[in-house]
Tab-separated table of C-alpha atoms in Angstrom:
chain	number	residue	atom	x	y	z
A	12	MET	CA	137.187	127.690	109.886
A	13	THR	CA	134.646	130.491	110.264
A	14	ILE	CA	130.886	130.045	110.179
A	15	PRO	CA	130.542	131.545	106.658
A	16	GLU	CA	133.260	129.170	105.449
A	17	LEU	CA	131.396	126.238	106.999
A	18	ASP	CA	128.204	127.403	105.297
A	19	LEU	CA	130.019	127.434	101.967
A	20	ALA	CA	131.511	123.999	102.690
A	21	LYS	CA	128.108	122.439	103.326
A	22	LEU	CA	126.368	123.982	100.324
A	23	PRO	CA	127.560	121.362	97.799
A	24	HIS	CA	126.379	118.584	100.112
A	25	TYR	CA	122.890	120.096	100.343
A	26	VAL	CA	122.754	120.410	96.566
A	27	PHE	CA	123.987	116.828	96.105
A	28	GLY	CA	121.422	115.416	98.533
A	29	SER	CA	118.552	117.341	96.954
A	30	ARG	CA	119.576	116.430	93.411
A	31	MET	CA	120.003	112.804	94.388
A	32	THR	CA	116.482	112.764	95.761
A	33	ASN	CA	115.072	114.540	92.699
A	34	TYR	CA	116.864	112.192	90.316
A	35	TRP	CA	116.451	108.841	92.064
A	36	GLY	CA	113.321	109.531	94.080
A	37	THR	CA	112.356	109.003	97.669
A	38	LEU	CA	114.302	105.768	98.035
A	39	ALA	CA	117.544	107.728	97.642
A	40	PHE	CA	116.350	110.125	100.327
A	41	ILE	CA	115.536	107.292	102.690
A	42	LEU	CA	118.917	105.642	102.177
A	43	LEU	CA	120.899	108.882	102.415
A	44	GLU	CA	119.055	110.090	105.496
A	45	GLY	CA	119.220	106.699	107.220
A	46	THR	CA	122.935	106.481	106.469
A	47	GLY	CA	123.499	109.987	107.860
A	48	PHE	CA	121.662	109.131	111.069
A	49	ALA	CA	123.530	105.829	111.436
A	50	LEU	CA	126.902	107.490	110.847
A	51	ALA	CA	125.997	110.146	113.418
A	52	ILE	CA	125.256	107.490	116.021
A	53	GLY	CA	128.530	105.721	115.314
A	54	THR	CA	130.774	108.776	115.127
A	55	TYR	CA	129.437	111.376	117.591
A	56	TRP	CA	131.283	109.939	120.572
A	57	PRO	CA	134.672	109.537	118.799
A	58	VAL	CA	134.412	112.977	117.187
A	59	PHE	CA	133.588	114.772	120.435
A	60	THR	CA	136.336	112.830	122.226
A	61	ALA	CA	138.758	113.881	119.484
A	62	PHE	CA	137.787	117.536	120.013
A	63	ASP	CA	139.446	117.379	123.422
A	64	THR	CA	142.386	115.288	122.221
A	65	PHE	CA	143.219	117.630	119.326
A	66	LYS	CA	142.167	120.925	120.941
A	67	ASP	CA	145.471	122.552	119.900
A	68	ASN	CA	145.415	121.304	116.290
A	69	PRO	CA	143.239	123.614	114.143
A	70	VAL	CA	143.518	121.396	111.047
A	71	VAL	CA	142.126	118.327	112.806
A	72	LEU	CA	139.459	120.399	114.537
A	73	THR	CA	138.381	121.829	111.189
A	74	LEU	CA	138.149	118.340	109.681
A	75	LEU	CA	136.108	117.112	112.647
A	76	VAL	CA	133.658	120.005	112.327
A	77	LEU	CA	133.497	119.457	108.572
A	78	TRP	CA	132.576	115.815	109.216
A	79	LEU	CA	129.708	116.919	111.472
A	80	VAL	CA	128.578	119.347	108.762
A	81	ILE	CA	128.560	116.518	106.213
A	82	LEU	CA	126.389	114.427	108.547
A	83	VAL	CA	123.920	117.301	108.898
A	84	THR	CA	123.719	117.768	105.143
A	85	MET	CA	123.172	114.027	104.616
A	86	VAL	CA	120.036	114.331	106.705
A	87	TYR	CA	118.779	117.818	105.802
A	88	GLY	CA	119.851	118.015	102.152
A	89	PRO	CA	117.283	115.562	100.775
A	90	ILE	CA	114.482	116.675	103.098
A	91	ALA	CA	113.559	119.688	100.954
A	92	ALA	CA	113.086	117.639	97.801
A	93	PHE	CA	111.239	114.912	99.700
A	94	LEU	CA	108.829	117.286	101.430
A	95	VAL	CA	108.130	119.242	98.256
A	96	GLU	CA	107.006	116.084	96.481
A	97	LEU	CA	105.101	114.780	99.469
A	98	PHE	CA	102.391	117.465	99.358
A	99	PRO	CA	100.493	119.132	96.497
A	100	ALA	CA	101.445	122.747	95.766
A	101	ARG	CA	98.256	124.340	97.127
A	102	ILE	CA	98.852	123.020	100.676
A	103	ARG	CA	102.613	122.551	100.546
A	104	TYR	CA	103.712	125.454	102.709
A	105	SER	CA	101.405	124.860	105.664
A	106	SER	CA	101.603	121.078	105.488
A	107	MET	CA	105.415	121.100	105.468
A	108	SER	CA	106.203	124.073	107.634
A	109	MET	CA	104.265	123.252	110.750
A	110	PRO	CA	105.517	119.697	111.412
A	111	TYR	CA	109.033	120.589	110.258
A	112	HIS	CA	109.335	123.519	112.648
A	113	ILE	CA	107.627	121.748	115.532
A	114	GLY	CA	110.056	118.861	115.094
A	115	ASN	CA	113.074	121.140	114.937
A	116	GLY	CA	111.843	123.159	117.886
A	117	TRP	CA	111.087	120.238	120.154
A	118	PHE	CA	113.898	117.908	119.224
A	119	GLY	CA	116.603	120.388	118.242
A	120	GLY	CA	115.630	123.093	120.680
A	121	GLY	CA	115.709	120.673	123.580
A	122	VAL	CA	119.309	119.569	123.001
A	123	PRO	CA	121.026	122.112	125.293
A	124	PHE	CA	118.654	121.599	128.216
A	125	ILE	CA	118.165	117.840	127.857
A	126	GLY	CA	121.839	117.207	127.081
A	127	THR	CA	122.917	119.165	130.153
A	128	ALA	CA	120.369	117.350	132.325
A	129	ILE	CA	121.615	113.962	131.088
A	130	ARG	CA	125.223	114.975	131.693
A	131	GLU	CA	124.405	116.090	135.221
A	132	ALA	CA	122.358	112.956	135.955
A	133	THR	CA	124.947	110.511	134.619
A	134	GLY	CA	128.134	112.353	135.577
A	135	ILE	CA	129.596	111.454	132.178
A	136	ALA	CA	131.257	114.446	130.494
A	137	LEU	CA	129.901	113.494	127.065
A	138	GLY	CA	126.619	112.146	128.458
A	139	GLY	CA	124.772	114.961	126.726
A	140	LEU	CA	125.409	113.141	123.443
A	141	PHE	CA	123.006	110.369	124.473
A	142	TYR	CA	120.001	112.552	123.536
A	143	PRO	CA	121.049	113.437	119.954
A	144	MET	CA	122.237	109.853	119.461
A	145	ALA	CA	118.829	108.561	120.592
A	146	ILE	CA	117.040	110.993	118.246
A	147	ALA	CA	119.312	109.840	115.403
A	148	GLY	CA	118.419	106.239	116.302
A	149	ILE	CA	114.736	107.083	116.018
A	150	GLY	CA	115.543	108.715	112.664
A	151	VAL	CA	117.153	105.489	111.411
A	152	VAL	CA	114.103	103.451	112.411
A	153	VAL	CA	111.634	105.921	110.891
A	154	SER	CA	113.535	106.540	107.650
A	155	LEU	CA	114.366	102.896	106.959
A	156	GLY	CA	111.261	101.307	108.445
A	157	PHE	CA	108.335	103.597	107.727
A	158	LEU	CA	109.030	106.020	104.868
A	159	ARG	CA	107.803	104.843	101.497
A	160	GLU	CA	107.692	106.205	97.979
A	161	PRO	CA	104.748	108.652	97.755
A	162	TYR	CA	101.622	107.342	96.070
A	163	HIS	CA	101.486	110.271	93.701
A	164	ARG	CA	104.146	110.988	91.117
A	165	VAL	CA	103.763	114.758	91.093
A	166	LYS	CA	107.058	116.581	90.640
A	167	ILE	CA	107.327	120.223	91.667
A	168	TRP	CA	108.103	121.370	88.131
A	169	ASP	CA	104.880	119.726	86.877
A	170	GLU	CA	102.821	121.929	89.186
A	171	VAL	CA	104.526	125.270	88.601
A	172	GLY	CA	105.423	125.084	84.934
A	173	GLY	CA	102.449	127.091	83.668
A	174	ALA	CA	100.240	124.086	82.858
A	175	PRO	CA	96.824	123.671	84.502
A	176	PRO	CA	97.156	122.579	88.141
A	177	LEU	CA	97.316	118.860	88.719
A	178	VAL	CA	95.403	119.245	91.968
A	179	PRO	CA	92.517	121.723	91.669
A	180	ASP	CA	92.032	124.254	94.439
A	181	GLN	CA	88.277	123.752	94.467
A	182	PRO	CA	86.322	120.542	93.917
């Protein structure tokens, strides 16, 4: 399966996660994201072990990669809808972009270096998976233990539909 084909395969999952969050609210996001993180923790090791076992079987390899793509979309799909509703429109871009990109840069960007360092320190071939599994564990705790329904009930379409702004730019 090529990268463009994988991108097409994950698109419906992103749409489903975002629509689920828009329709059912933040609770759906919390449950979907927490489930995605928990499934990642439980299946990373078997999936990466299976990569070596089935290295000559392109069908199984494609299904394994597709499973990892589904896990990613379970976590990232609802984030857009959640973050959009979390901040008012006038500060939405800066308030979402900075923490989102810092988080992706520090946690995601560190995976190759930190994973390799863990593998070298432990001597376990798949030891590099400990870091993403630990981050996913933190994600389970944060999403299920600390995220709550926002206090405001502002939906994105309420702010951009041509009506007067719900949150004025100036006091």
